[in-house]
Amino acid sequence: MSTDRALVIGEALIDIVERGGSTTEHVGGSPLNVAVGLGRLGRGVDFLTHIGDDERGRRIVDHAEASGVQLVSGSTDAAKTPTALATLDEQGSAQYEFDIEWQLTGTPEVGPPTVVHTGSIAAMLEPGCRATAALVDTYHPSATVTFDPNVRPALIEDADAARTRIDRLIERCHVVKASDEDMRWLDPGRTPEQIAETWLSLGPSIVAVTMGGQGSFALCAQGLVRVPAFEVDVVDTVGAGDAYMSGLIDALWTLGLLGAQRRRDLARISAADLTRVLRTAATSSALTVARAGADLPDRGSRDAALESAILG
């Protein structure tokens, strides 16, 4: 693997999962999951977050470090570690209630990253969302910026302000990934394809959209590509979109399309290459939904599953 590194900025928390009368706890948080996903795929990852130096916080640190993810100095200064109560329905879909404070200070003491990823609560919740946006601006000239809105309506008090904030971040990003559920919340009067076209016009090179069991599609300068979802027995969908995001970043990295010096190549990605990228991302997601919690795959299992799917 290259010595290039990713910087992931965003929340880490403990998911308290209620399903069928039982309660379990998992380490979670969308950006943390992306960081862990990249780490398990062999990428170097620095993670900037805001958790407590408590028992739950130490579980998060251990979980991240076990996957090769390094927490940035100052990430454990919160008064307590955030939680998200996730209630799962019979299909494994989750509804969330959050207990979280999000704030950041200063610029991470890390080397220049090849790719910077953020999204979800980190991009929306005051006061830290302003620092997140400022860091995106800081790294934009030198790194590929990726973004997953991963909207959490339970934490959004002003929907119009949230939509404006998302649009401004999209303008600064090179790769955007969202779910069709996110898009229905953001703009219920338009199709995901129409929204993706608008987002692409704001500046990104790639806009990818996941649609659960109906697969995913992406838009780039060469047009629209679609890939089907892999057929798996779904245990739950926790972490599915994050696995897709980490797989997407990793696949673009493998093609040598990340970093400021490759920005023009990323903008010119072919439909064939983008299709392969989406298949790789979909494989990461399929392996994750087949297991409880956000248990993202390592490179060996992901590549073996991808090869099996291609050969099959």
Coordinates of C-alpha atoms in Angstrom, one line a residue:
M1 CA 0.0 0.0 0.0
S2 CA 1.0 3.6 -0.6
T3 CA 2.3 5.8 2.3
D4 CA -0.4 8.3 1.3
R5 CA -3.0 8.8 4.1
A6 CA -6.6 9.7 4.5
L7 CA -7.9 12.2 7.0
V8 CA -11.4 11.4 8.2
I9 CA -13.3 14.2 10.2
G10 CA -16.4 13.3 12.1
E11 CA -18.3 11.8 14.9
A12 CA -17.6 8.6 16.7
L13 CA -20.2 7.2 19.2
I14 CA -21.7 4.1 20.7
D15 CA -24.7 2.7 19.0
I16 CA -27.1 1.2 21.5
V17 CA -29.2 -1.1 19.4
E18 CA -32.7 -2.3 20.4
R19 CA -34.3 -5.1 18.5
G20 CA -36.9 -7.6 19.5
G21 CA -36.6 -6.8 23.2
S22 CA -32.8 -7.2 23.4
T23 CA -30.2 -4.4 23.7
T24 CA -26.6 -4.5 22.4
E25 CA -23.9 -1.9 22.1
H26 CA -21.7 -1.3 19.0
V27 CA -19.0 1.2 18.3
G28 CA -20.4 3.4 15.5
G29 CA -20.6 6.8 13.9
S30 CA -20.7 7.2 10.1
P31 CA -17.2 8.9 9.7
L32 CA -15.7 6.4 12.2
N33 CA -17.1 3.6 10.2
V34 CA -15.6 5.0 7.0
A35 CA -12.2 5.4 8.8
V36 CA -12.3 1.8 10.0
G37 CA -13.4 0.6 6.6
L38 CA -10.4 2.3 5.0
G39 CA -8.1 1.0 7.7
R40 CA -9.2 -2.5 7.2
L41 CA -8.6 -2.2 3.5
G42 CA -5.0 -1.3 4.3
R43 CA -5.1 2.4 3.9
G44 CA -3.4 4.8 6.3
V45 CA -6.0 6.8 8.2
D46 CA -5.9 9.7 10.7
F47 CA -9.3 10.3 12.4
L48 CA -10.3 13.6 14.0
T49 CA -13.3 13.2 16.3
H50 CA -14.7 14.4 19.7
I51 CA -15.2 11.6 22.3
G52 CA -14.7 11.3 26.0
D53 CA -11.8 9.8 27.9
D54 CA -14.3 7.3 29.5
E55 CA -15.1 3.6 29.2
R56 CA -17.1 4.0 26.0
G57 CA -14.5 6.3 24.5
R58 CA -11.8 3.8 25.2
R59 CA -13.8 1.2 23.4
I60 CA -13.9 3.5 20.4
V61 CA -10.1 4.1 20.5
D62 CA -9.4 0.4 20.8
H63 CA -11.8 -0.4 17.9
A64 CA -10.2 2.2 15.7
E65 CA -6.6 1.3 16.5
A66 CA -7.4 -2.4 15.9
S67 CA -8.1 -1.5 12.3
G68 CA -5.0 0.6 11.9
V69 CA -6.8 4.0 12.4
Q70 CA -4.9 6.7 14.3
L71 CA -6.9 9.2 16.4
V72 CA -5.7 12.8 16.0
S73 CA -4.4 14.5 19.1
G74 CA -7.2 16.2 21.0
S75 CA -9.9 13.8 19.8
T76 CA -10.7 12.5 23.4
D77 CA -11.4 15.8 25.1
A78 CA -15.2 15.7 25.2
A79 CA -17.0 15.6 28.5
K80 CA -18.5 12.2 27.6
T81 CA -18.7 9.9 24.7
P82 CA -21.7 10.4 22.5
T83 CA -24.4 7.7 22.0
A84 CA -27.1 6.9 19.5
L85 CA -30.0 4.7 20.4
A86 CA -30.9 2.7 17.3
T87 CA -34.3 1.0 17.2
L88 CA -34.4 -1.7 14.4
D89 CA -37.5 -2.8 12.6
E90 CA -38.2 -6.3 11.2
Q91 CA -36.3 -5.4 8.0
G92 CA -33.2 -4.3 10.0
S93 CA -33.6 -0.6 9.3
A94 CA -32.8 1.8 12.1
Q95 CA -34.4 4.9 13.7
Y96 CA -32.0 6.9 15.9
E97 CA -32.1 9.1 19.0
F98 CA -28.8 10.9 19.7
D99 CA -27.0 12.1 22.8
I100 CA -24.1 14.0 21.3
E101 CA -22.0 17.1 21.5
W102 CA -19.9 18.0 18.4
Q103 CA -17.1 20.5 18.5
L104 CA -13.6 20.9 17.1
T105 CA -10.7 23.2 17.6
G106 CA -7.6 23.9 15.6
T107 CA -6.1 22.2 12.6
P108 CA -5.1 18.5 12.9
E109 CA -1.4 17.8 13.5
V110 CA -1.1 15.4 10.6
G111 CA 0.8 15.2 7.4
P112 CA -0.8 16.5 4.2
P113 CA -3.6 14.0 3.4
T114 CA -4.3 12.5 0.0
V115 CA -8.0 12.4 0.7
V116 CA -10.2 14.1 3.3
H117 CA -13.6 12.6 4.1
T118 CA -16.4 14.0 6.2
G119 CA -20.2 13.8 6.5
S120 CA -23.2 13.1 8.6
I121 CA -23.5 14.8 12.0
A122 CA -20.0 16.4 11.7
A123 CA -21.2 18.4 8.8
M124 CA -24.5 19.5 10.3
L125 CA -24.4 19.9 14.1
E126 CA -23.4 23.2 15.6
P127 CA -20.9 24.3 16.7
G128 CA -18.5 21.8 15.2
C129 CA -20.0 21.8 11.7
R130 CA -18.5 25.2 11.1
A131 CA -15.0 23.9 12.0
T132 CA -15.6 20.9 9.8
A133 CA -16.4 23.2 6.8
A134 CA -13.4 25.3 7.6
L135 CA -11.1 22.2 7.5
V136 CA -12.6 21.2 4.2
D137 CA -11.7 24.6 2.8
T138 CA -8.2 24.2 4.3
Y139 CA -7.5 20.9 2.6
H140 CA -9.4 21.5 -0.6
P141 CA -6.4 22.8 -2.6
S142 CA -4.2 19.8 -1.9
A143 CA -6.5 16.8 -1.3
T144 CA -9.5 15.0 -2.8
V145 CA -12.5 15.8 -0.7
T146 CA -15.2 13.2 -0.2
F147 CA -18.6 13.7 1.5
D148 CA -21.6 11.7 2.6
P149 CA -24.5 13.8 3.9
N150 CA -25.9 10.7 5.8
V151 CA -28.7 13.0 7.1
R152 CA -29.9 12.5 10.7
P153 CA -33.2 14.4 10.8
A154 CA -33.5 13.9 14.5
L155 CA -30.6 16.3 15.0
I156 CA -31.7 18.9 12.5
E157 CA -33.7 21.9 13.8
D158 CA -33.7 24.0 10.6
A159 CA -34.1 21.9 7.5
D160 CA -33.6 24.8 5.1
A161 CA -30.3 25.7 6.8
A162 CA -29.2 22.1 6.6
R163 CA -29.9 21.9 2.9
T164 CA -27.9 25.1 2.3
R165 CA -25.0 23.8 4.4
I166 CA -25.0 20.5 2.4
D167 CA -25.0 22.4 -0.9
R168 CA -22.1 24.5 0.2
L169 CA -20.1 21.4 1.1
I170 CA -20.9 19.7 -2.2
E171 CA -19.5 22.7 -4.0
R172 CA -16.2 22.0 -2.2
C173 CA -16.2 18.3 -2.7
H174 CA -14.8 16.0 -5.5
V175 CA -16.7 12.9 -4.7
V176 CA -20.2 12.8 -3.1
K177 CA -22.1 9.7 -2.0
A178 CA -25.7 9.8 -0.7
S179 CA -28.6 7.4 -0.2
D180 CA -31.9 7.7 -1.9
E181 CA -33.4 8.1 1.6
D182 CA -31.2 11.2 2.2
M183 CA -32.3 12.6 -1.2
R184 CA -36.0 12.1 -0.4
W185 CA -35.5 14.1 2.8
L186 CA -33.5 16.8 1.1
D187 CA -35.7 17.3 -1.9
P188 CA -38.9 15.1 -1.9
G189 CA -40.2 16.6 -5.1
R190 CA -37.4 15.3 -7.4
T191 CA -35.9 12.0 -8.3
P192 CA -32.5 10.9 -7.0
E193 CA -31.2 11.1 -10.6
Q194 CA -32.4 14.7 -10.9
I195 CA -30.8 15.7 -7.6
A196 CA -27.6 14.0 -8.6
E197 CA -27.5 15.9 -11.8
T198 CA -27.9 19.2 -9.8
W199 CA -25.1 18.2 -7.4
L200 CA -22.8 17.2 -10.2
S201 CA -23.3 20.7 -11.7
L202 CA -22.1 22.2 -8.4
G203 CA -18.6 20.9 -8.9
P204 CA -18.0 17.3 -7.9
S205 CA -16.5 14.8 -10.4
I206 CA -18.6 11.9 -9.1
V207 CA -22.0 11.8 -7.4
A208 CA -22.9 8.3 -6.3
V209 CA -26.3 7.2 -5.0
T210 CA -27.2 4.1 -3.1
M211 CA -30.7 2.6 -3.2
G212 CA -30.6 -0.4 -0.9
G213 CA -31.7 -3.6 -2.6
Q214 CA -32.1 -1.7 -5.9
G215 CA -28.4 -1.2 -6.3
S216 CA -26.6 2.1 -6.9
F217 CA -25.8 4.5 -9.6
A218 CA -23.3 7.3 -10.2
L219 CA -23.0 10.3 -12.4
C220 CA -19.8 11.7 -13.8
A221 CA -18.8 13.8 -16.9
Q222 CA -19.1 10.6 -19.0
G223 CA -22.7 10.0 -18.0
L224 CA -24.7 7.7 -15.7
V225 CA -23.7 4.2 -14.7
R226 CA -25.7 1.7 -12.6
V227 CA -24.8 -1.5 -10.8
P228 CA -27.2 -4.0 -9.1
A229 CA -27.1 -4.8 -5.4
F230 CA -25.6 -8.2 -4.5
E231 CA -28.1 -10.7 -3.2
V232 CA -27.4 -11.4 0.5
D233 CA -29.3 -12.3 3.6
V234 CA -29.6 -9.0 5.4
V235 CA -28.9 -9.1 9.2
D236 CA -29.1 -5.3 9.6
T237 CA -28.3 -2.2 7.5
V238 CA -26.1 -0.5 10.2
G239 CA -22.9 0.7 8.5
A240 CA -24.0 -0.3 5.0
G241 CA -23.6 3.2 3.5
D242 CA -20.3 3.7 5.3
A243 CA -19.0 0.5 3.9
Y244 CA -20.0 1.6 0.5
M245 CA -18.3 5.0 1.0
S246 CA -15.0 3.4 2.2
G247 CA -15.1 1.0 -0.7
L248 CA -15.7 3.8 -3.1
I249 CA -12.8 5.8 -1.8
D250 CA -10.5 2.7 -1.8
A251 CA -11.4 1.8 -5.4
L252 CA -10.7 5.3 -6.6
W253 CA -7.4 5.2 -4.7
T254 CA -6.5 1.9 -6.3
L255 CA -7.0 3.6 -9.7
G256 CA -4.6 6.4 -8.8
L257 CA -7.4 9.0 -9.0
L258 CA -7.0 10.7 -5.5
G259 CA -4.9 13.7 -4.6
A260 CA -4.8 17.2 -6.0
Q261 CA -2.4 16.2 -8.7
R262 CA -4.9 13.6 -10.1
R263 CA -7.9 15.9 -10.0
R264 CA -8.1 16.2 -13.8
D265 CA -7.9 12.4 -14.2
L266 CA -10.7 11.9 -11.6
A267 CA -12.9 14.4 -13.5
R268 CA -12.3 12.3 -16.7
I269 CA -13.0 8.9 -15.1
S270 CA -14.5 6.5 -17.7
A271 CA -17.9 4.9 -17.4
A272 CA -16.2 1.5 -17.4
D273 CA -13.9 2.5 -14.5
L274 CA -16.7 4.1 -12.6
T275 CA -18.8 0.9 -13.0
R276 CA -15.9 -1.1 -11.5
V277 CA -15.6 1.3 -8.7
L278 CA -19.3 1.0 -7.8
R279 CA -19.1 -2.8 -7.9
T280 CA -16.3 -2.7 -5.5
A281 CA -18.2 -0.3 -3.2
A282 CA -21.3 -2.5 -3.4
T283 CA -19.3 -5.6 -2.4
S284 CA -18.1 -3.9 0.7
S285 CA -21.7 -2.9 1.5
A286 CA -23.1 -6.4 0.9
L287 CA -20.6 -8.0 3.2
T288 CA -21.4 -5.5 5.9
V289 CA -25.2 -6.0 5.9
A290 CA -24.7 -9.7 6.2
R291 CA -23.3 -9.2 9.7
A292 CA -24.6 -7.6 12.8
G293 CA -23.5 -4.1 13.5
A294 CA -21.1 -2.0 11.4
D295 CA -18.6 -4.9 10.9
L296 CA -16.8 -3.7 7.7
P297 CA -14.7 -6.1 5.6
D298 CA -11.0 -6.3 5.3
R299 CA -9.3 -6.3 1.9
G300 CA -8.9 -10.1 1.7
S301 CA -12.6 -10.9 2.3
R302 CA -13.8 -8.0 0.2
D303 CA -11.6 -8.8 -2.8
A304 CA -12.4 -12.6 -2.6
A305 CA -16.2 -11.7 -2.6
L306 CA -15.7 -9.3 -5.5
E307 CA -13.8 -11.9 -7.5
S308 CA -16.4 -14.6 -6.7
A309 CA -19.2 -12.2 -7.8
I310 CA -17.4 -11.4 -11.1
L311 CA -16.6 -15.1 -11.8
G312 CA -20.1 -16.2 -10.8

